[in-house]
């Protein structure tokens, strides 16, 4: 399949982007960072094309459906949204150091999807329960949310690193990271977007479950973990809004939240459940 | 704003439940409890796990309802605490929010203009009257609420928008209450059940999932037809049941139910959830024995009906017919009632006898129970079962669902309001200086200061565009 071939090359392009961003920070060369941006753009474009090709291919096979229906496709979509969000942030802030902390997540997701022996990249026909526009909205919103939380996770690491910086230190790597205030604001914005998207994701998922199984909420482990993730971020938003927590505490909580995201995504497969990704 | 500001200040109960610290603690407790619920097997899955616990632990688990914690009393109390927390916290803060929303601020306040950045001031050759008229029209086109004032030839404007953003949070919190209420409504006045109906048959009784006891509906459902089609790889592509609903024997409605496309009848919703083969009524058998000569006699028999053996040594009946048993293919259970004794002989006959024998565990192979020649001198062969499908329907009533959906909608709308709008208040003053005037712009917002700054910049630019003769101060 041409699409999975393009996608596996994209994996390397993202890795190259990561290395370029990283080297740019270590060696303090703006040119390398710019090359990193080009690599990211090429990767994102190729990935977009591959996703569309895959979509078209499923229709040619007579089992047409949007390419968001199994673990492979969801990981690809996660990486895609992560890179899209990242490109928007880079463009808005005109700062390329974020790339060092976000591209590796996209690379890892792609690598896991493309090279794990347990994950099939075949286009599979959908069982009737998965044929639903609500399910497509569910996957899109959830993974947008996860990507925003992923960016927030990267920003939190940057924040914690930046704390090590001090005016008398000569560490270029740390100096290049934007000031803490900016990181903190951006981090909160990402969590807010993620929270909104996760809320939409849980709701669309419930609507789908309701039409497919007759129950909008059945406490299956995947559902429950998405609720746990949601509760954690709700707690973070409240602690910041109302108790005025900022900076380090929020960064650490964001990392806890992202751990919950990862568990919702992968860990739950080790618990029993009825989600189709758990194969 | 840590302490409540209202008249309830001295009530410790009120203070406790008005606290946001409590909210954070409750949200985290709820998260931890939910984690436990995914680690401890719940409901039906719990049986195996429970059998491995020591009696003492088992007692503790059972008395704390840990095998069905999401439906336990203490879990509902926890949700109740969150609801109470939300209600009291909102009531506690609403008056202050209302004040902030509705405060009538004067156009000629000077405080917003203290430490005004350079760019937000400019000069024009027009008189304050001319410039003021223009600016008034510009503001009018952009803001909903405008107030203006004239003091000694100087013009003052006040404009605001996005006041409702103060209430987004209340919508979100109300939506949480609605969703909880909807869930409660469903669990008190609804039910979850299932029913399997053979093609062509009808029923008015469904099985409650939790209590595993039958429930009689006020009407009957008939499955007129069941169809399923498959992908090349054998997975089902689509399946559907054509149902009829009957009240007092009269057909009221005919409709098709597909996966993801449930139908509702008299407040009860039917979901296509599963299907399966069910052996039908007729069985094709061949029997060899006395009178059959070289080739066995084919017979078409109906399940359950007694049929005479070809030689008249007694009768036999098909008392069970399975589409598949133990992965050995279809089989029927034959019961023979010999004419001369009361002892019946029962044995299974497989369609594919060789394959079945090879899969049977050794000792069972010798058993007469699996020997199609168990009743001498006959041997039975199974040629085929007429299979029918049964449709598996999930049957629910949930009067809370619409409340939950309204809550969900309100939550999303509320979150949009909270996160993406802000209450922006803007002051513009036009002061006469010499023959021209000076224009100052200042603003205030309840959140998103960067957005406000951008808006002020844009406003300044547009004011410049509408008039010639401006110059920056
Ligand atoms: C359970 C789900 C809850 C959700 C989804 C939720 C959601 C939110 C959101 C989105 C905000 C706005 C944050 C912002 O402006 O950036 C907020 C603020 C707030 N929440 Fe909640 N909340 C929940 C529970 C609670 C509870 C139980 C309380 C109890 C006291 C509470 C009290 C507050 C308060 C006081 C604010 C600040 C309001 C203000 O800006 O004046 N929340 N909440």
PDB file of C-alpha atoms and ligand atoms in Angstrom, chain A residues 188 195 230 237-238 241-242, chain B residues 19-20 23 27 82 85-86 89 93 169 172-173 176 415 418-419 447, ligand 1:
ATOM      1  CA  UNK A 188      -2.611  26.641  29.870  1.00  0.00           C
ATOM      2  CA  UNK A 195     -10.036  19.904  27.649  1.00  0.00           C
ATOM      3  CA  UNK A 230     -10.984  14.672  32.008  1.00  0.00           C
ATOM      4  CA  UNK A 237      -8.020  24.170  35.369  1.00  0.00           C
ATOM      5  CA  UNK A 238      -9.675  24.860  38.717  1.00  0.00           C
ATOM      6  CA  UNK A 241      -8.249  29.588  37.835  1.00  0.00           C
ATOM      7  CA  UNK A 242      -9.334  29.676  41.371  1.00  0.00           C
TER       8      UNK A 242
ATOM      9  CA  UNK B  19     -15.128  26.082  48.673  1.00  0.00           C
ATOM     10  CA  UNK B  20     -13.317  25.439  45.425  1.00  0.00           C
ATOM     11  CA  UNK B  23     -14.155  20.879  44.437  1.00  0.00           C
ATOM     12  CA  UNK B  27     -12.622  15.783  41.474  1.00  0.00           C
ATOM     13  CA  UNK B  82     -19.993  17.223  43.953  1.00  0.00           C
ATOM     14  CA  UNK B  85     -20.584  21.665  46.050  1.00  0.00           C
ATOM     15  CA  UNK B  86     -21.453  22.992  42.592  1.00  0.00           C
ATOM     16  CA  UNK B  89     -20.505  27.424  45.152  1.00  0.00           C
ATOM     17  CA  UNK B  93     -20.729  33.526  43.647  1.00  0.00           C
ATOM     18  CA  UNK B 169     -18.818  28.917  33.849  1.00  0.00           C
ATOM     19  CA  UNK B 172     -20.757  24.497  32.420  1.00  0.00           C
ATOM     20  CA  UNK B 173     -21.514  23.826  36.060  1.00  0.00           C
ATOM     21  CA  UNK B 176     -22.671  18.893  35.046  1.00  0.00           C
ATOM     22  CA  UNK B 415     -16.976  25.926  27.599  1.00  0.00           C
ATOM     23  CA  UNK B 418     -15.776  30.544  29.068  1.00  0.00           C
ATOM     24  CA  UNK B 419     -12.662  29.899  27.067  1.00  0.00           C
ATOM     25  CA  UNK B 447      -9.482  37.550  30.727  1.00  0.00           C
TER      26      UNK B 447
HETATM   27  C1  LIG C   1     -17.144  18.389  37.530  1.00  0.00           C
HETATM   28  C2  LIG C   1     -16.941  19.118  36.606  1.00  0.00           C
HETATM   29  C3  LIG C   1     -16.563  20.566  36.531  1.00  0.00           C
HETATM   30  C4  LIG C   1     -16.236  21.146  35.375  1.00  0.00           C
HETATM   31  C5  LIG C   1     -16.212  20.484  34.007  1.00  0.00           C
HETATM   32  C6  LIG C   1     -15.910  22.501  35.635  1.00  0.00           C
HETATM   33  C7  LIG C   1     -15.494  23.402  34.661  1.00  0.00           C
HETATM   34  C8  LIG C   1     -15.043  24.660  34.928  1.00  0.00           C
HETATM   35  C9  LIG C   1     -14.509  25.548  33.965  1.00  0.00           C
HETATM   36  C10 LIG C   1     -14.321  25.216  32.503  1.00  0.00           C
HETATM   37  C11 LIG C   1     -14.182  26.695  34.567  1.00  0.00           C
HETATM   38  C12 LIG C   1     -13.612  27.945  33.919  1.00  0.00           C
HETATM   39  C13 LIG C   1     -12.134  27.999  33.945  1.00  0.00           C
HETATM   40  C14 LIG C   1     -11.649  29.186  33.170  1.00  0.00           C
HETATM   41  O1  LIG C   1     -12.309  30.224  33.147  1.00  0.00           O
HETATM   42  O2  LIG C   1     -10.579  29.070  32.572  1.00  0.00           O
HETATM   43  C15 LIG C   1     -14.528  26.559  35.931  1.00  0.00           C
HETATM   44  C16 LIG C   1     -14.366  27.534  36.889  1.00  0.00           C
HETATM   45  C17 LIG C   1     -14.806  27.408  38.171  1.00  0.00           C
HETATM   46  N1  LIG C   1     -15.328  26.281  38.767  1.00  0.00           N
HETATM   47 FE1  LIG C   1     -15.730  24.534  37.871  1.00  0.00          FE
HETATM   48  N2  LIG C   1     -16.065  22.747  36.957  1.00  0.00           N
HETATM   49  C18 LIG C   1     -16.467  21.578  37.559  1.00  0.00           C
HETATM   50  C19 LIG C   1     -16.717  21.395  38.884  1.00  0.00           C
HETATM   51  C20 LIG C   1     -16.689  22.414  39.827  1.00  0.00           C
HETATM   52  C21 LIG C   1     -17.088  22.239  41.181  1.00  0.00           C
HETATM   53  C22 LIG C   1     -17.555  20.933  41.827  1.00  0.00           C
HETATM   54  C23 LIG C   1     -16.973  23.444  41.752  1.00  0.00           C
HETATM   55  C24 LIG C   1     -17.340  23.674  43.189  1.00  0.00           C
HETATM   56  C25 LIG C   1     -17.125  24.650  43.873  1.00  0.00           C
HETATM   57  C26 LIG C   1     -16.474  24.393  40.782  1.00  0.00           C
HETATM   58  C27 LIG C   1     -16.188  25.734  40.978  1.00  0.00           C
HETATM   59  C28 LIG C   1     -15.647  26.580  40.055  1.00  0.00           C
HETATM   60  C29 LIG C   1     -15.328  27.965  40.276  1.00  0.00           C
HETATM   61  C30 LIG C   1     -15.556  28.717  41.561  1.00  0.00           C
HETATM   62  C31 LIG C   1     -14.796  28.472  39.098  1.00  0.00           C
HETATM   63  C32 LIG C   1     -14.290  29.875  38.834  1.00  0.00           C
HETATM   64  C33 LIG C   1     -15.407  30.730  38.347  1.00  0.00           C
HETATM   65  C34 LIG C   1     -14.955  32.114  38.053  1.00  0.00           C
HETATM   66  O3  LIG C   1     -14.215  32.276  37.076  1.00  0.00           O
HETATM   67  O4  LIG C   1     -15.374  33.001  38.759  1.00  0.00           O
HETATM   68  N3  LIG C   1     -16.327  23.720  39.606  1.00  0.00           N
HETATM   69  N4  LIG C   1     -15.074  25.293  36.135  1.00  0.00           N
END
